Coordinates of C-alpha atoms in Angstrom, one line a residue:
A1 CA -14.3 -0.6 -15.5
M2 CA -15.0 3.1 -14.7
S3 CA -12.1 5.7 -14.5
P4 CA -11.1 7.3 -11.3
I5 CA -12.9 10.5 -10.2
D6 CA -11.4 13.5 -8.2
V7 CA -13.2 14.9 -5.3
K8 CA -12.5 18.6 -4.3
F9 CA -13.2 19.7 -0.9
T10 CA -12.4 22.4 1.6
V11 CA -11.2 21.8 5.0
P12 CA -10.9 24.0 8.1
Q13 CA -7.6 25.8 8.8
E14 CA -7.1 23.7 11.9
F15 CA -6.2 20.7 9.7
A16 CA -3.4 22.6 8.0
G17 CA -0.2 20.5 8.2
K18 CA -2.2 17.5 9.6
L19 CA -3.8 16.2 6.0
K20 CA -1.1 15.1 3.6
R21 CA -0.9 13.6 0.4
G22 CA -1.5 9.8 0.5
D23 CA -4.0 10.0 3.5
E24 CA -7.2 8.3 3.2
V25 CA -10.6 10.0 3.5
S26 CA -14.1 8.7 3.3
V27 CA -16.5 9.8 0.7
I28 CA -20.2 9.6 1.5
T29 CA -22.8 10.2 -1.1
P30 CA -26.0 11.8 -0.1
N31 CA -28.0 9.3 -2.3
A32 CA -26.5 6.3 -0.4
P33 CA -25.9 7.4 3.2
G34 CA -25.0 4.1 4.5
Q35 CA -22.1 3.6 2.2
T36 CA -18.7 5.0 2.4
H37 CA -15.9 5.0 -0.2
G38 CA -12.2 5.3 0.4
A39 CA -10.2 8.0 -1.5
R40 CA -6.6 9.0 -1.3
V41 CA -5.6 12.7 -0.9
T42 CA -3.7 13.8 -4.0
V43 CA -3.3 17.5 -3.6
V44 CA -3.3 19.7 -0.5
S45 CA -3.5 23.6 -1.1
P46 CA -0.8 25.2 0.7
V47 CA -2.9 28.4 0.9
V48 CA -5.7 29.1 3.4
D49 CA -8.6 31.3 2.0
P50 CA -8.8 34.3 4.3
S51 CA -12.5 34.9 3.9
S52 CA -13.5 31.3 4.8
G53 CA -10.7 30.0 6.8
T54 CA -10.5 26.9 4.8
F55 CA -8.1 25.2 2.3
E56 CA -8.8 23.1 -0.7
V57 CA -7.9 19.3 -0.9
Q58 CA -8.5 17.0 -3.7
A59 CA -8.7 13.2 -3.2
R60 CA -9.0 10.5 -6.0
L61 CA -11.7 7.9 -5.7
A62 CA -10.3 4.7 -7.5
D63 CA -13.8 3.2 -8.2
A64 CA -16.2 5.7 -9.7
S65 CA -18.9 3.0 -9.9
A66 CA -19.8 4.2 -6.6
G67 CA -22.7 6.0 -7.9
L68 CA -20.7 9.2 -8.2
L69 CA -21.3 11.8 -11.0
P70 CA -19.2 14.9 -11.9
G71 CA -20.5 17.9 -10.0
M72 CA -22.3 15.9 -7.1
T73 CA -22.2 17.1 -3.6
V74 CA -20.7 14.6 -1.2
N75 CA -19.7 14.3 2.3
I76 CA -16.2 13.8 3.3
R77 CA -14.8 12.1 6.6
V78 CA -11.3 12.9 7.3
P79 CA -9.2 10.8 10.0
K80 CA -9.1 12.1 13.4
T81 CA -5.7 13.8 13.9
K82 CA -3.7 13.5 17.0

């Protein structure tokens, strides 16, 4: 079995306070655009980068056999907020 893989990404500041630890996000790899993989948010930075207006989030993908390799670029879909 493969070990879990952590995915780091930045999110616009409008999501501050809306994305929390334990939330599920979808990971989409460019080499398999039709496939999505669930990942759980493990870290939400409390600081917004003033130059980009974003903050960093980390999520853990339990099944790294999804064709993901360290350093790859992926797309992240976050749940719609109310």
